Coordinates of C-alpha atoms and ligand atoms in Angstrom, one line a residue:
Chain A
M1 CA 38.6 -6.4 -14.2
A2 CA 35.4 -5.6 -15.9
M3 CA 32.8 -3.5 -14.0
L4 CA 30.1 -6.0 -14.9
E5 CA 30.7 -9.6 -15.8
V6 CA 27.8 -11.8 -16.6
K7 CA 28.8 -15.4 -17.0
D8 CA 26.6 -18.0 -18.6
I9 CA 23.4 -17.2 -16.9
H10 CA 20.2 -19.2 -17.3
T11 CA 17.1 -17.5 -16.2
Y12 CA 13.6 -19.0 -16.1
Y13 CA 10.0 -17.9 -15.7
G14 CA 8.5 -21.0 -14.2
N15 CA 9.2 -23.5 -16.9
I16 CA 10.0 -21.0 -19.6
H17 CA 13.7 -21.0 -20.2
A18 CA 14.2 -17.3 -21.1
L19 CA 18.0 -17.0 -21.0
K20 CA 20.0 -19.9 -22.3
G21 CA 23.5 -19.0 -21.2
I22 CA 24.1 -15.3 -21.6
S23 CA 27.6 -14.0 -21.1
L24 CA 28.6 -10.4 -21.4
T25 CA 30.9 -7.8 -19.9
V26 CA 30.7 -4.1 -19.5
E27 CA 33.9 -2.1 -18.8
Q28 CA 34.0 1.0 -16.6
G29 CA 33.0 4.1 -18.6
E30 CA 31.4 2.2 -21.5
I31 CA 28.1 2.4 -23.2
V32 CA 27.2 -1.1 -24.2
T33 CA 24.0 -1.9 -26.1
L34 CA 22.0 -5.1 -26.2
I35 CA 19.9 -5.4 -29.3
G36 CA 17.5 -8.1 -30.4
S37 CA 14.0 -8.7 -31.5
N38 CA 10.9 -8.9 -29.3
G39 CA 11.0 -11.7 -26.8
A40 CA 14.8 -12.3 -27.3
G41 CA 15.5 -11.9 -23.6
K42 CA 16.8 -8.3 -23.4
T43 CA 14.6 -7.3 -20.5
T44 CA 15.2 -10.6 -18.8
T45 CA 18.9 -10.0 -19.0
L46 CA 18.6 -6.6 -17.2
R47 CA 16.2 -8.1 -14.7
S48 CA 18.7 -10.8 -13.9
I49 CA 21.4 -8.3 -13.3
C50 CA 19.4 -6.1 -11.0
G51 CA 18.1 -9.0 -9.0
L52 CA 14.4 -8.9 -10.0
Q53 CA 14.6 -12.3 -11.7
K54 CA 17.4 -14.4 -10.3
P55 CA 19.2 -16.7 -12.8
R56 CA 19.1 -20.3 -11.9
T57 CA 22.7 -20.9 -12.8
G58 CA 25.6 -18.8 -13.9
S59 CA 27.2 -15.8 -12.2
I60 CA 26.9 -12.1 -12.2
Q61 CA 29.8 -10.1 -10.8
L62 CA 30.0 -6.4 -10.2
N63 CA 33.6 -5.2 -9.8
G64 CA 34.5 -8.7 -8.9
E65 CA 31.8 -9.2 -6.3
D66 CA 29.2 -11.9 -6.9
L67 CA 25.7 -10.4 -6.8
N68 CA 23.9 -13.7 -6.5
S69 CA 23.4 -13.6 -2.8
Y70 CA 22.0 -10.1 -2.8
K71 CA 18.3 -9.2 -3.2
A72 CA 17.2 -6.6 -5.7
H73 CA 16.9 -3.8 -3.1
Q74 CA 20.4 -4.5 -1.9
I75 CA 21.9 -4.4 -5.3
V76 CA 20.8 -0.8 -5.7
S77 CA 23.2 0.3 -3.0
K78 CA 26.0 -1.5 -4.8
G79 CA 25.6 1.2 -7.5
V80 CA 23.3 -0.5 -10.0
A81 CA 20.2 1.4 -11.1
M82 CA 17.6 0.5 -13.7
V83 CA 15.2 2.5 -15.8
P84 CA 12.6 -0.2 -16.3
E85 CA 10.7 -1.1 -19.4
G86 CA 7.6 1.0 -19.5
R87 CA 9.2 3.5 -17.1
G88 CA 7.6 2.3 -13.9
I89 CA 7.0 5.6 -12.4
F90 CA 4.9 5.8 -9.2
A91 CA 1.8 7.4 -10.8
R92 CA 0.1 8.4 -7.5
L93 CA 3.2 10.1 -6.1
T94 CA 4.4 13.5 -7.0
V95 CA 7.4 14.1 -9.3
A96 CA 9.4 15.3 -6.3
E97 CA 8.4 12.2 -4.3
N98 CA 9.4 9.9 -7.2
L99 CA 12.8 11.6 -7.3
D100 CA 13.2 11.4 -3.5
L101 CA 12.6 7.6 -3.7
G102 CA 15.5 7.4 -6.1
A103 CA 17.7 8.6 -3.2
Y104 CA 16.0 6.2 -0.8
T105 CA 19.1 4.3 0.2
R106 CA 21.2 7.4 0.6
N107 CA 21.6 9.7 3.5
D108 CA 24.2 12.2 2.3
R109 CA 21.9 15.2 2.3
T110 CA 24.1 17.7 0.5
A111 CA 25.1 15.2 -2.2
I112 CA 21.4 14.3 -2.7
Q113 CA 20.6 18.0 -3.1
E114 CA 23.4 18.3 -5.7
D115 CA 22.1 15.4 -7.6
L116 CA 18.6 16.8 -7.6
E117 CA 20.0 20.0 -9.0
R118 CA 21.8 18.0 -11.7
V119 CA 18.6 16.2 -12.6
F120 CA 16.8 19.5 -12.9
T121 CA 19.5 20.9 -15.1
I122 CA 19.3 17.9 -17.4
F123 CA 15.4 17.9 -17.3
P124 CA 14.2 21.4 -16.6
R125 CA 10.7 20.2 -17.2
L126 CA 10.8 18.1 -14.1
K127 CA 11.6 21.1 -12.0
E128 CA 8.5 22.9 -13.2
R129 CA 6.4 19.8 -12.5
Q130 CA 7.8 18.9 -9.1
R131 CA 4.4 19.1 -7.2
Q132 CA 2.5 17.4 -9.9
V133 CA 1.2 13.9 -9.5
A134 CA 3.5 11.8 -11.8
G135 CA 0.6 9.9 -13.4
T136 CA -0.5 13.1 -15.1
L137 CA 2.8 13.6 -16.9
S138 CA 3.1 13.0 -20.6
G139 CA 4.9 9.9 -21.9
G140 CA 8.1 11.9 -22.6
E141 CA 8.0 13.6 -19.2
Q142 CA 7.5 10.2 -17.5
Q143 CA 10.6 8.9 -19.3
M144 CA 12.6 11.9 -18.1
L145 CA 11.3 11.2 -14.6
A146 CA 12.2 7.5 -14.7
T147 CA 15.7 8.5 -15.9
G148 CA 16.1 11.3 -13.4
R149 CA 14.9 9.0 -10.6
A150 CA 17.5 6.4 -11.5
L151 CA 20.2 9.0 -11.5
M152 CA 19.2 10.0 -8.0
T153 CA 20.5 6.6 -6.8
R154 CA 23.9 7.9 -8.0
P155 CA 24.6 4.8 -10.0
R156 CA 27.9 3.6 -11.3
L157 CA 26.1 1.3 -13.7
L158 CA 22.9 2.4 -15.2
L159 CA 20.7 -0.2 -16.9
M160 CA 18.2 1.3 -19.4
D161 CA 15.4 -0.7 -20.9
E162 CA 14.1 0.9 -24.1
P163 CA 14.2 4.5 -23.1
S164 CA 13.1 5.6 -26.5
M165 CA 9.9 3.6 -26.5
G166 CA 6.8 5.5 -27.5
L167 CA 8.6 8.8 -27.8
A168 CA 8.4 11.3 -30.7
P169 CA 11.6 11.4 -32.9
V170 CA 12.7 14.8 -31.4
L171 CA 12.4 13.4 -27.9
V172 CA 14.3 10.2 -28.9
E173 CA 17.2 12.4 -30.0
A174 CA 17.0 14.3 -26.8
I175 CA 17.0 11.2 -24.6
F176 CA 20.0 9.7 -26.5
D177 CA 21.8 13.0 -26.0
V178 CA 21.1 12.8 -22.3
I179 CA 22.4 9.2 -22.2
K180 CA 25.6 10.3 -23.9
A181 CA 26.0 13.2 -21.4
I182 CA 25.4 11.0 -18.4
N183 CA 28.0 8.6 -19.7
K184 CA 30.5 11.4 -20.2
E185 CA 30.1 12.4 -16.6
G186 CA 31.3 8.9 -15.6
T187 CA 28.3 6.6 -15.5
T188 CA 28.6 3.3 -17.2
I189 CA 25.6 2.3 -19.2
L190 CA 24.0 -0.9 -20.4
L191 CA 21.4 0.1 -22.9
V192 CA 18.6 -2.1 -24.3
E193 CA 17.0 -0.7 -27.5
Q194 CA 14.6 -1.6 -30.3
N195 CA 16.0 1.4 -32.1
A196 CA 19.2 -0.4 -33.0
L197 CA 20.6 2.4 -35.2
M198 CA 20.4 5.0 -32.6
A199 CA 21.8 2.7 -29.9
L200 CA 24.7 1.7 -32.1
S201 CA 25.5 5.3 -32.9
I202 CA 26.1 6.2 -29.2
A203 CA 27.4 2.9 -27.9
H204 CA 31.0 1.7 -27.8
R205 CA 30.2 -2.0 -28.1
G206 CA 27.1 -4.1 -28.6
Y207 CA 25.7 -7.6 -28.2
V208 CA 23.0 -9.2 -30.4
I209 CA 20.7 -11.5 -28.5
Q210 CA 18.4 -14.0 -30.1
T211 CA 16.0 -16.4 -28.3
G212 CA 18.0 -16.2 -25.0
Q213 CA 21.5 -16.4 -26.5
I214 CA 24.2 -14.0 -27.5
V215 CA 24.7 -14.6 -31.2
L216 CA 27.0 -11.7 -32.0
Q217 CA 29.3 -9.3 -30.2
D218 CA 31.5 -6.5 -31.6
T219 CA 32.3 -2.8 -31.5
A220 CA 29.3 -0.7 -32.3
A221 CA 30.9 0.5 -35.6
N222 CA 31.5 -3.1 -36.8
L223 CA 28.0 -4.1 -35.8
K224 CA 26.6 -1.2 -37.8
N225 CA 28.4 -2.5 -40.9
N226 CA 27.6 -6.1 -40.2
E227 CA 25.3 -7.5 -42.9
T228 CA 23.2 -9.7 -40.7
V229 CA 22.7 -6.9 -38.2
Q230 CA 21.8 -4.5 -41.0
K231 CA 19.2 -7.0 -42.4
A232 CA 17.7 -8.0 -39.1
Y233 CA 17.8 -4.9 -36.9
L234 CA 18.6 -1.9 -39.0
G235 CA 16.1 -2.5 -41.8
I236 CA 18.8 -2.2 -44.5
E237 CA 18.5 -4.7 -47.3
Chain B
M1 CA -4.5 -3.2 -22.1
P2 CA -7.0 -0.5 -22.6
N3 CA -10.5 -1.1 -21.3
V4 CA -12.8 -2.5 -24.0
K5 CA -15.9 -0.3 -23.6
P6 CA -19.2 -1.7 -24.6
P7 CA -20.9 0.2 -27.4
A8 CA -22.4 3.5 -26.0
R9 CA -25.0 3.1 -23.2
R10 CA -26.3 -0.4 -23.8
V11 CA -29.1 -1.1 -21.3
T12 CA -28.4 -4.4 -19.6
T13 CA -30.6 -6.4 -17.4
Y14 CA -28.1 -5.7 -14.6
K15 CA -28.6 -2.0 -15.1
I16 CA -32.3 -2.3 -15.1
V17 CA -32.3 -4.3 -11.8
Q18 CA -29.8 -1.7 -10.4
G19 CA -32.2 1.1 -11.4
I20 CA -35.3 -0.6 -9.9
I21 CA -33.5 -1.3 -6.6
G22 CA -32.3 2.3 -6.5
V23 CA -35.7 3.8 -7.1
V24 CA -37.4 1.6 -4.6
L25 CA -34.8 2.3 -1.9
A26 CA -34.8 6.0 -2.5
G27 CA -38.6 6.1 -2.5
Y28 CA -38.7 4.2 0.8
L29 CA -36.0 6.4 2.3
I30 CA -37.8 9.6 1.4
W31 CA -41.2 8.2 2.7
R32 CA -39.5 7.2 6.0
L33 CA -37.9 10.5 6.5
F34 CA -41.2 12.2 5.8
V35 CA -42.9 10.0 8.4
V36 CA -40.2 10.3 11.0
F37 CA -39.6 14.0 10.8
I38 CA -42.8 15.6 9.5
A39 CA -45.9 13.4 9.6
N40 CA -45.3 11.6 12.9
P41 CA -42.2 12.8 14.7
S42 CA -41.5 10.1 17.3
Y43 CA -38.2 11.4 18.7
G44 CA -37.2 14.8 20.1
P45 CA -33.9 16.5 19.3
D46 CA -32.4 15.1 22.5
T47 CA -32.9 11.6 21.3
W48 CA -31.4 12.3 17.9
A49 CA -28.4 14.0 19.6
R50 CA -27.9 10.8 21.7
F51 CA -28.0 8.7 18.6
A52 CA -25.6 10.9 16.7
I53 CA -23.1 11.0 19.6
A54 CA -23.2 7.2 19.9
G55 CA -22.7 6.9 16.2
L56 CA -19.8 9.3 16.2
I57 CA -18.0 7.3 18.9
L58 CA -18.7 3.9 17.3
G59 CA -17.7 5.4 13.9
S60 CA -14.4 6.6 15.1
V61 CA -13.5 3.1 16.3
Y62 CA -14.7 1.6 12.9
A63 CA -12.5 4.2 11.2
L64 CA -9.4 3.1 13.0
V65 CA -10.0 -0.6 12.3
A66 CA -11.0 0.2 8.7
I67 CA -7.7 1.9 8.1
G68 CA -6.0 -1.4 8.9
Y69 CA -8.0 -3.2 6.2
T70 CA -7.2 -0.5 3.7
L71 CA -3.5 -0.3 4.4
V72 CA -3.0 -4.0 4.0
Y73 CA -5.2 -4.1 0.9
G74 CA -3.3 -1.2 -0.6
I75 CA 0.0 -3.1 -0.2
L76 CA -1.0 -6.7 -0.8
R77 CA -4.3 -6.5 -2.6
M78 CA -5.8 -8.9 -0.1
I79 CA -8.5 -8.6 2.6
N80 CA -7.0 -9.4 6.0
F81 CA -10.0 -11.1 7.5
A82 CA -8.2 -11.8 10.7
H83 CA -7.9 -8.0 11.3
G84 CA -10.9 -8.0 13.7
D85 CA -9.3 -10.6 15.8
I86 CA -6.2 -8.6 16.1
M87 CA -8.5 -6.0 17.6
M88 CA -9.8 -8.6 20.0
I89 CA -6.2 -9.3 21.1
G90 CA -5.6 -5.6 21.7
A91 CA -8.8 -5.5 23.8
F92 CA -7.6 -8.4 25.9
G93 CA -4.2 -6.7 26.4
G94 CA -5.9 -3.6 27.9
Y95 CA -8.2 -5.8 29.9
F96 CA -5.3 -7.7 31.6
V97 CA -3.5 -4.4 32.3
F98 CA -6.5 -3.0 34.1
E99 CA -7.0 -6.3 36.0
A100 CA -3.3 -6.3 37.1
L101 CA -3.3 -2.7 38.2
K102 CA -6.6 -3.2 40.0
S103 CA -4.9 -5.7 42.2
I104 CA -2.0 -3.5 43.2
P105 CA -2.9 -1.8 46.5
T106 CA -1.9 1.8 46.7
P107 CA -3.3 2.8 50.1
T108 CA -3.5 6.4 51.2
L109 CA -4.5 7.9 54.5
A110 CA -7.9 9.0 53.0
D111 CA -8.5 5.7 51.3
P112 CA -6.7 2.6 52.5
E113 CA -8.5 0.5 49.9
L114 CA -7.2 2.5 47.0
T115 CA -5.7 0.5 44.1
F116 CA -3.1 1.6 41.5
L117 CA -5.8 1.8 38.9
N118 CA -7.7 4.5 40.7
A119 CA -4.8 6.2 42.3
H120 CA -3.2 6.8 38.9
P121 CA -6.0 6.5 36.3
V122 CA -4.0 8.4 33.6
L123 CA -1.0 6.2 33.9
S124 CA -3.2 3.1 34.0
V125 CA -5.0 4.1 30.8
I126 CA -1.7 4.8 29.1
A127 CA -0.4 1.5 30.2
A128 CA -3.4 -0.3 28.9
F129 CA -3.0 1.4 25.5
I130 CA 0.7 0.7 25.4
V131 CA 0.2 -3.0 26.1
G132 CA -2.9 -3.4 24.0
V133 CA -1.3 -1.6 21.0
S134 CA 2.0 -3.5 21.3
I135 CA 0.6 -6.9 21.6
A136 CA -1.8 -6.3 18.7
A137 CA 1.1 -4.8 16.6
L138 CA 3.2 -7.9 17.4
S139 CA 0.3 -10.2 16.5
G140 CA -0.1 -8.3 13.2
Y141 CA 3.5 -8.9 12.4
F142 CA 3.4 -12.6 13.1
L143 CA 0.1 -13.0 11.4
E144 CA 1.7 -11.8 8.1
K145 CA 4.9 -13.8 8.7
I146 CA 3.1 -17.0 9.4
A147 CA -0.2 -16.9 7.4
Y148 CA 0.5 -14.7 4.4
R149 CA 4.2 -14.4 3.6
P150 CA 4.6 -18.1 2.6
L151 CA 1.8 -17.6 0.1
R152 CA 3.3 -14.6 -1.6
G153 CA 2.8 -15.0 -5.3
A154 CA 0.0 -17.6 -5.0
P155 CA -3.4 -16.9 -6.6
R156 CA -5.3 -14.2 -4.8
L157 CA -7.9 -16.6 -3.4
V158 CA -5.2 -18.5 -1.5
P159 CA -4.2 -15.9 1.1
L160 CA -7.8 -15.0 1.5
I161 CA -8.6 -18.5 2.6
S162 CA -5.5 -18.4 4.9
A163 CA -6.9 -15.2 6.4
I164 CA -10.2 -16.8 7.2
G165 CA -8.3 -19.7 8.7
A166 CA -6.1 -17.4 10.8
S167 CA -9.2 -15.6 12.0
I168 CA -10.8 -18.9 13.2
F169 CA -7.6 -19.9 14.8
L170 CA -7.2 -16.7 16.7
E171 CA -10.8 -16.8 18.0
N172 CA -10.4 -20.3 19.1
A173 CA -7.0 -19.8 20.7
A174 CA -8.4 -16.9 22.7
Q175 CA -11.4 -19.0 23.8
L176 CA -9.0 -21.7 24.9
L177 CA -6.8 -19.3 26.8
F178 CA -9.3 -17.0 28.3
G179 CA -12.5 -19.0 28.3
A180 CA -15.8 -18.2 26.6
Q181 CA -17.3 -15.9 29.3
R182 CA -17.7 -12.2 28.7
R183 CA -15.5 -10.2 30.9
D184 CA -16.1 -6.8 32.3
Y185 CA -13.5 -4.2 31.5
A186 CA -12.5 -2.7 34.9
N187 CA -12.2 1.0 34.1
P188 CA -10.7 3.4 36.6
I189 CA -13.5 5.1 38.5
V190 CA -13.0 8.4 36.7
L191 CA -13.8 6.6 33.5
T192 CA -17.0 4.9 34.8
R193 CA -19.1 3.9 31.8
G194 CA -22.1 6.1 31.2
E195 CA -20.9 9.0 33.2
G196 CA -20.0 12.2 31.6
W197 CA -20.8 15.9 30.9
G198 CA -24.5 16.7 30.6
I199 CA -25.6 18.9 27.8
P200 CA -29.1 20.3 27.9
I201 CA -30.7 19.7 24.5
G202 CA -34.5 20.0 23.9
G203 CA -35.3 20.3 27.5
S204 CA -33.4 17.2 28.6
N205 CA -29.9 16.3 29.5
V206 CA -27.8 14.5 26.9
I207 CA -24.8 12.8 28.4
L208 CA -21.4 13.1 26.7
T209 CA -19.7 10.2 28.3
Y210 CA -16.0 10.5 29.4
T211 CA -15.2 7.2 27.7
G212 CA -16.9 8.3 24.5
V213 CA -14.9 11.6 24.4
L214 CA -11.7 9.7 25.2
T215 CA -12.5 7.3 22.3
V216 CA -13.2 10.1 19.8
V217 CA -10.2 12.2 20.8
I218 CA -7.7 9.4 20.8
S219 CA -9.0 8.0 17.4
T220 CA -8.7 11.5 15.9
L221 CA -5.2 11.9 17.2
I222 CA -4.1 8.5 15.9
M223 CA -5.7 9.2 12.5
I224 CA -3.9 12.5 12.2
A225 CA -0.6 10.8 13.1
L226 CA -1.2 8.1 10.7
Y227 CA -2.0 10.5 7.9
L228 CA 1.2 12.4 8.6
L229 CA 3.2 9.1 8.7
V230 CA 1.9 8.0 5.3
M231 CA 2.2 11.4 3.6
R232 CA 5.2 12.9 5.1
T233 CA 7.7 10.3 6.2
R234 CA 10.2 8.1 4.4
L235 CA 8.4 5.0 5.7
G236 CA 5.1 6.4 4.4
R237 CA 6.5 7.2 1.0
S238 CA 8.0 3.7 0.8
M239 CA 4.6 2.2 1.7
R240 CA 2.9 4.2 -1.0
A241 CA 5.6 3.1 -3.5
V242 CA 5.3 -0.6 -2.6
S243 CA 1.5 -0.3 -2.9
E244 CA 1.9 0.9 -6.5
N245 CA 4.6 -1.3 -7.8
K246 CA 6.7 -3.7 -5.7
Q247 CA 9.3 -4.4 -8.3
V248 CA 10.1 -0.8 -9.1
A249 CA 10.0 -0.1 -5.3
A250 CA 12.8 -2.8 -4.9
L251 CA 14.7 -1.0 -7.7
M252 CA 14.7 2.1 -5.5
G253 CA 16.4 0.1 -2.8
I254 CA 13.2 -0.4 -0.7
D255 CA 13.1 -3.6 1.2
V256 CA 9.6 -4.7 0.1
D257 CA 9.2 -7.4 2.7
G258 CA 10.2 -5.1 5.4
V259 CA 7.7 -2.5 4.3
I260 CA 5.0 -5.2 4.2
S261 CA 5.9 -6.2 7.8
R262 CA 5.7 -2.6 9.0
T263 CA 2.4 -2.2 7.3
F264 CA 1.0 -5.1 9.3
I265 CA 2.6 -3.7 12.5
I266 CA 0.9 -0.4 11.9
S267 CA -2.5 -1.8 11.1
G268 CA -2.2 -4.1 14.1
A269 CA -1.4 -1.2 16.3
L270 CA -4.4 0.7 15.1
A271 CA -6.6 -2.3 15.7
G272 CA -5.1 -2.7 19.2
A273 CA -5.9 0.9 20.1
A274 CA -9.4 0.4 18.8
G275 CA -9.8 -2.8 20.9
V276 CA -8.7 -1.0 24.1
M277 CA -11.2 1.8 23.4
W278 CA -13.9 -0.7 22.6
G279 CA -13.3 -2.3 26.0
I280 CA -13.2 1.0 27.9
H281 CA -16.2 2.4 26.2
L282 CA -18.5 -0.6 25.7
G283 CA -17.2 -2.7 28.6
L284 CA -17.2 -6.2 27.4
V285 CA -14.4 -8.3 26.1
Y286 CA -14.5 -12.0 24.9
H287 CA -12.9 -14.1 22.2
F288 CA -15.5 -13.0 19.6
V289 CA -15.5 -9.3 20.4
G290 CA -13.5 -8.4 17.2
F291 CA -15.8 -10.2 14.8
I292 CA -18.7 -7.8 14.3
P293 CA -16.6 -4.6 14.5
G294 CA -14.2 -6.3 12.1
I295 CA -16.9 -6.9 9.5
K296 CA -18.3 -3.4 10.1
A297 CA -14.9 -1.8 9.6
F298 CA -14.4 -3.9 6.5
T299 CA -17.7 -2.5 5.2
A300 CA -16.5 1.0 6.1
A301 CA -13.3 0.4 4.2
V302 CA -15.2 -0.8 1.1
L303 CA -17.5 2.2 1.5
G304 CA -14.6 4.6 1.4
G305 CA -13.0 2.8 -1.5
I306 CA -10.7 0.0 -0.3
G307 CA -7.0 1.1 -0.4
N308 CA -8.0 4.7 0.2
I309 CA -7.0 5.9 3.7
P310 CA -9.1 9.1 4.0
G311 CA -11.9 7.0 2.5
A312 CA -11.6 4.5 5.3
M313 CA -11.8 7.3 7.9
I314 CA -14.9 8.8 6.3
G315 CA -16.4 5.4 5.7
G316 CA -16.0 4.5 9.3
L317 CA -17.7 7.6 10.6
F318 CA -20.4 7.4 8.1
L319 CA -21.2 3.8 9.0
G320 CA -21.2 4.5 12.7
L321 CA -23.6 7.4 12.2
V322 CA -25.9 5.5 9.8
E323 CA -26.0 2.5 12.1
S324 CA -27.1 4.4 15.1
L325 CA -29.4 6.9 13.4
G326 CA -30.7 4.4 10.9
P327 CA -33.1 2.2 13.0
A328 CA -34.9 5.3 14.3
G329 CA -34.9 6.9 10.9
L330 CA -36.2 3.8 9.2
G331 CA -38.6 3.0 12.0
I332 CA -37.2 -0.5 12.5
N333 CA -36.2 -2.5 15.5
F334 CA -32.9 -1.3 17.1
Q335 CA -31.7 -4.9 17.1
L336 CA -31.6 -4.6 13.3
K337 CA -28.7 -2.1 13.2
D338 CA -26.3 -4.7 12.0
V339 CA -28.7 -5.4 9.1
I340 CA -28.4 -1.8 8.1
A341 CA -24.6 -2.0 8.1
F342 CA -24.5 -5.2 6.0
G343 CA -27.3 -3.9 3.7
I344 CA -25.0 -1.0 3.0
L345 CA -22.1 -3.3 2.2
V346 CA -24.3 -5.2 -0.3
L347 CA -25.6 -2.0 -1.9
V348 CA -22.1 -0.5 -2.3
L349 CA -20.9 -3.7 -3.8
I350 CA -23.8 -3.7 -6.3
F351 CA -23.7 0.0 -7.2
R352 CA -20.2 1.3 -6.6
P353 CA -17.7 -1.5 -5.9
T354 CA -15.0 1.2 -6.0
G355 CA -16.5 3.0 -3.0
I356 CA -18.4 6.2 -2.5
I357 CA -15.4 8.5 -2.3
G358 CA -14.5 7.9 -5.9
E359 CA -11.8 6.0 -7.7
V360 CA -8.2 6.2 -7.0
L361 CA -5.8 6.6 -9.8
T362 CA -4.8 3.1 -10.9
E363 CA -1.6 2.0 -12.4
E364 CA -3.4 0.9 -15.5
K365 CA -4.2 4.5 -16.3
V366 CA -0.5 5.2 -16.8
Ligands
ATP401 N1 6.8 -12.7 -16.5 C1 7.0 -13.6 -17.5 N2 6.5 -14.8 -17.4 C2 6.7 -15.7 -18.3 N3 7.5 -15.5 -19.4 C3 8.1 -14.4 -19.5 C4 7.9 -13.3 -18.6 N4 8.6 -12.2 -19.0 C5 9.2 -12.6 -20.1 N5 8.9 -13.9 -20.5 C6 9.3 -14.6 -21.7 O1 10.7 -14.6 -21.7 C7 11.2 -14.3 -23.0 C8 12.1 -13.1 -23.0 O2 11.3 -12.0 -22.7 P1 11.9 -10.5 -22.5 O3 10.9 -9.7 -21.9 O4 13.2 -10.6 -21.8 O5 12.1 -10.1 -24.0 P2 12.7 -8.7 -24.6 O6 13.8 -9.0 -25.4 O7 12.8 -7.7 -23.6 O8 11.5 -8.3 -25.6 P3 10.8 -6.9 -26.0 O9 11.7 -6.3 -27.0 O10 9.5 -7.3 -26.5 O11 10.8 -6.1 -24.7 C9 10.0 -14.2 -23.9 O12 9.8 -15.4 -24.5 C10 8.9 -13.9 -22.9 O13 7.7 -14.5 -23.4
MG402 MG1 11.8 -6.0 -23.1

């Protein structure tokens, strides 16, 4: 049984039919990437999974359990965390408070402390900035905070929406290294990226989404060599 | 989207009008202060002290009510115009407790006429607060559930209209239930209105009333508690998170609707405490008693920068002081103190809609 199984979901914003029958699966331990151009429906797919934008039809199952009847805040405690598009940090709260909120649903104090140490090992910068108001962090630091905060939920499935957006190339490399490391430690990852080349180089499998539909799915290596993908998303003629 | 700034320092008609109003007002104020304090001092220091004390007491009540406006605004970006009426409900809660305890005979050998109210004044006051606060908190909870929750996601004007409707409903319901007459708050004898400690100032005795001291002390304690709640507890942190970004708050596992409910419970409780103190200190309660303090507290919240909790506290105190020192300072009729308060509201909205305390860090900045 797949960890995440999305079956034929249709998601709307009012009258706008954003997802027209998306199906995808993510196996335990995988990094799966979802690539597609602007407005294709990548963010909407993630929002459907984590409950922020409920699909009108279709089903989403996590380890065989249907998520449809759960609200967004309940899905978190099922082990699904999201690093939202644009980071979504709480700008007026301190770095430490942002990280604490990641552990909002947990009460295993020692494990929370362990996870905090782990986040600080991955992102030493956050440790230095603990008392700082998050709105004053640089863009890269905010991305670290958003990722660290998601890790504090101790997710089994981590949804990441364009973690490399707006970062300098060095930082992009660093963030992708972190994603690989998090995955090695056992967290399953569904990664949405504009930077398709980078995404495909760390992912196991990928899906290509176009105007609300999956048009292609394959292993990451095959997608990288696929002519259509190269033309449309990798900038290779 | 980044703010599109107009080309550097363009002088608009609006700015000129602002400037003229500003200069005229500042000139008038300076002239009045000169007249009142130097040219023709009409009041001694004892009178000024009396005004200041009255302002402080009034201001601490405004501050409590203003926090309620600011909490709700911070979380829902709406003005809860029925908030003053929640205060009225709290005031009635305390009133009926005193009435009930007044009718329980607790005779002693020394005084066979003694009632529970006077035999146990501390317990009675505590009971009045507990009942007033609880019933107001409960009203706040249901107000949100009935009048605002169904309108979540509607354009911002819609819940505002619903708030005004709720306010009118509550006032009329109270009139229907309790009648339109003004009722006298039956304080325990130790809290007789007007009595207090005398302080000699400028050759005469300025009275620091017991009810006034009670009001200031309790308000201060409640404000400290609230500040700690918001800044130090898990609930407070979740409230701040929800006020910044509801969707991301949900992604943290925060039950956003639950936090909104609790915010209304807390602001209702504060208004309830304010209502009981209003009754104890000023003495009268009726269906309309929350209206004026409600608008004053709203003014205070705007003054402090709506959404800003310390701002609401300072705004409340400031408004109370200005309102009671203002008529004497400006040499106008004391009946016009409400005009001063609303004049301030208009001026703040013209000059600094973000309040006098300064702007809060907005999400757009990130
Ligand atoms: N809140 C919204 N209201 C209305 N339409 C929306 C909303 N959010 C997204 N859409 C529409 O849904 C479609 C999919 O949007 P989505 O944000 O999922 O795209 P995306 O693949 O994440 O794009 P990008 O790469 O630009 O982030 C788009 O056509 C978009 O205009
Ligand atoms: Mg997107």
